[in-house]
Short mmCIF file of C-alpha atoms in Angstrom, two decimals:
data_model
loop_
_atom_site.label_atom_id
_atom_site.label_comp_id
_atom_site.label_asym_id
_atom_site.label_seq_id
_atom_site.Cartn_x
_atom_site.Cartn_y
_atom_site.Cartn_z
CA MET A 1004 85.34 -238.78 97.30
CA LEU A 1005 83.01 -239.13 100.31
CA VAL A 1006 80.07 -236.59 100.66
CA GLN A 1007 77.66 -235.93 103.52
CA PHE A 1008 74.38 -234.54 102.56
CA CYS A 1009 72.78 -232.26 104.94
CA LEU A 1010 70.71 -234.32 107.06
CA ALA A 1011 68.77 -231.20 108.49
CA HIS A 1012 67.34 -230.57 104.96
CA TRP A 1013 66.09 -234.10 104.81
CA ILE A 1014 64.55 -233.86 108.28
CA ARG A 1015 62.72 -230.69 107.13
CA ASP A 1016 61.26 -232.74 104.21
CA VAL A 1017 60.40 -235.48 106.54
CA ARG A 1018 58.63 -232.84 108.85
CA PHE A 1019 56.68 -231.66 105.93
CA LEU A 1020 55.21 -235.17 105.47
CA VAL A 1021 54.07 -235.31 109.04
CA GLU A 1022 52.05 -232.33 108.55
CA HIS A 1023 50.69 -233.30 105.01
CA PRO A 1024 46.95 -233.40 104.43
CA ASP A 1025 47.04 -237.30 103.11
CA ALA A 1026 46.95 -239.55 106.08
CA ARG A 1027 49.04 -242.08 104.56
CA ASN A 1028 51.86 -239.39 104.10
CA ARG A 1029 51.54 -238.45 107.73
CA ALA A 1030 51.80 -242.11 108.95
CA TYR A 1031 54.86 -242.67 106.97
CA GLY A 1032 56.51 -239.14 108.03
CA ARG A 1033 55.84 -240.11 111.62
CA ARG A 1034 57.26 -243.46 111.31
CA LEU A 1035 60.71 -241.86 109.64
CA LEU A 1036 60.70 -239.07 112.10
CA LYS A 1037 60.48 -241.40 115.21
CA ALA A 1038 63.70 -243.45 113.72
CA LEU A 1039 65.49 -240.10 113.37
CA LYS A 1040 64.69 -238.93 116.61
CA ASP A 1041 65.80 -242.08 118.19
CA MET A 1042 69.05 -241.89 116.32
CA PHE A 1043 69.58 -238.44 117.73
CA ALA A 1044 68.78 -239.90 121.16
CA ILE A 1045 71.67 -242.13 120.65
CA ILE A 1046 74.01 -239.41 119.81
CA HIS A 1047 72.97 -237.11 122.44
CA GLY A 1048 73.13 -240.11 125.21
CA ARG A 1049 76.60 -241.07 123.93
CA ASP A 1050 78.17 -240.98 127.50
CA GLN A 1051 75.68 -243.83 128.49
CA TYR A 1052 77.57 -246.22 126.59
CA ASP A 1053 80.26 -248.22 128.21
CA SER A 1054 82.51 -248.20 125.13
CA GLU A 1055 82.92 -246.27 121.97
CA ALA A 1056 82.32 -249.50 120.09
CA GLU A 1057 79.12 -250.17 121.65
CA PHE A 1058 77.93 -246.51 121.12
CA HIS A 1059 79.08 -246.72 117.34
CA GLY A 1060 77.28 -250.14 117.17
CA ALA A 1061 73.89 -248.79 118.45
CA LEU A 1062 74.38 -245.62 116.19
CA GLU A 1063 75.07 -247.96 113.01
CA ASP A 1064 71.90 -250.14 113.89
CA GLN A 1065 69.88 -247.08 114.01
CA GLY A 1066 71.04 -245.69 110.83
CA TYR A 1067 70.02 -248.99 109.50
CA GLU A 1068 66.72 -248.52 110.73
CA VAL A 1069 66.52 -245.24 109.40
CA CYS A 1070 67.33 -246.70 106.15
CA THR A 1071 64.77 -249.31 106.39
CA ARG A 1072 62.09 -247.08 107.27
CA ALA A 1073 62.80 -244.64 104.68
CA MET A 1074 62.37 -247.30 101.94
CA TRP A 1075 59.49 -249.65 103.73
CA GLN A 1076 55.83 -249.19 103.29
CA VAL A 1077 56.14 -245.94 101.22
CA PRO A 1078 52.83 -244.67 100.43
CA PRO A 1079 52.05 -244.29 96.59
CA ALA A 1080 51.65 -240.30 97.25
CA LYS A 1081 54.27 -238.31 95.07
CA GLU A 1082 55.63 -236.44 97.94
CA ALA A 1083 56.36 -239.70 99.95
CA ARG A 1084 57.88 -241.40 96.72
CA ASN A 1085 60.05 -238.56 96.00
CA LEU A 1086 61.54 -238.38 99.53
CA ALA A 1087 61.96 -242.22 99.46
CA ASN A 1088 63.53 -242.16 96.14
CA ARG A 1089 65.91 -239.40 96.95
CA PHE A 1090 67.03 -241.59 100.05
CA ARG A 1091 67.29 -244.82 98.06
CA GLU A 1092 69.83 -242.98 95.91
CA HIS A 1093 71.56 -241.05 98.26
CA GLY A 1094 71.02 -242.79 101.53
CA ARG A 1095 74.49 -243.51 102.29
CA GLU A 1096 75.40 -239.70 101.85
CA TYR A 1097 72.75 -238.63 104.40
CA ILE A 1098 74.16 -241.09 107.08
CA ARG A 1099 77.73 -240.99 106.28
CA PHE A 1100 78.57 -239.21 109.64
CA ILE A 1101 77.72 -242.49 111.34
CA THR A 1102 80.38 -244.48 109.65
CA THR A 1103 83.04 -241.77 108.88
CA PRO A 1104 84.78 -240.18 111.91
CA GLY A 1105 84.99 -236.10 111.91
CA VAL A 1106 82.01 -235.74 109.38
CA ALA A 1107 79.03 -233.54 110.76
CA PRO A 1108 75.53 -234.57 109.97
CA THR A 1109 74.70 -231.26 108.69
CA ASN A 1110 76.20 -228.61 106.48
CA ASN A 1111 75.47 -225.72 109.01
CA PRO A 1112 79.09 -224.50 109.28
CA ALA A 1113 79.21 -223.99 105.50
CA GLU A 1114 75.85 -222.39 105.48
CA GLN A 1115 76.81 -219.89 108.06
CA ALA A 1116 79.92 -219.10 106.34
CA ILE A 1117 77.94 -217.61 103.41
CA ARG A 1118 74.99 -216.33 105.25
CA PHE A 1119 76.31 -212.94 105.03
CA VAL A 1120 76.36 -213.05 101.17
CA VAL A 1121 72.67 -214.36 100.95
CA LEU A 1122 71.59 -211.51 103.59
CA ASP A 1123 73.51 -209.00 101.51
CA ARG A 1124 71.79 -210.10 98.32
CA LYS A 1125 68.47 -209.94 100.03
CA VAL A 1126 68.82 -206.70 101.22
CA SER A 1127 70.42 -205.05 98.27
CA GLN A 1128 67.91 -207.15 96.04
CA GLY A 1129 70.92 -208.33 93.90
CA THR A 1130 73.13 -206.67 91.18
CA ARG A 1131 71.89 -204.98 87.88
CA SER A 1132 75.20 -205.33 85.88
CA ALA A 1133 77.91 -207.99 85.06
CA GLY A 1134 80.56 -205.56 86.47
CA CYS A 1135 78.74 -205.27 89.69
CA ARG A 1136 78.11 -208.93 90.04
CA ARG A 1137 82.00 -209.55 89.53
CA TRP A 1138 82.78 -206.75 92.35
CA CYS A 1139 80.33 -208.54 94.64
CA GLU A 1140 81.94 -212.08 93.94
CA ARG A 1141 85.57 -210.50 94.76
CA ILE A 1142 84.60 -208.70 97.90
CA TRP A 1143 82.51 -211.53 99.25
CA THR A 1144 85.51 -213.93 98.49
CA ALA A 1145 87.85 -211.45 100.35
CA ILE A 1146 85.44 -211.45 103.33
CA ALA A 1147 85.02 -215.02 103.27
#
């Protein structure tokens, strides 16, 4: 089974490094964020390519660049190592949308589909009994 991890969540973690107090983390985060921005520039400039094959070639090359920067010159700080290790273990799942047609780079539609549940739970501050939890599960499923 093919999986696409949410690229937006990984980008959020990269942005955390860009604002980190450790200069080495900031430099690593900036290099990685630049590669990601370049990848999205290719996606948004899709109509500038002469053919679909040329577009996909450029996108795959940039995906490789993202992978390289994610695992190259990683500073010894815990935050950067954690991010690099996560990409080392699941890098293909973060950029699967490049090679698999019809796959979105984020899971925004899925998160928006359950947003009402999260908001309801936040407003009501949850349930206090097992019976109420079962009722909420059923009504939320019916709504979805």
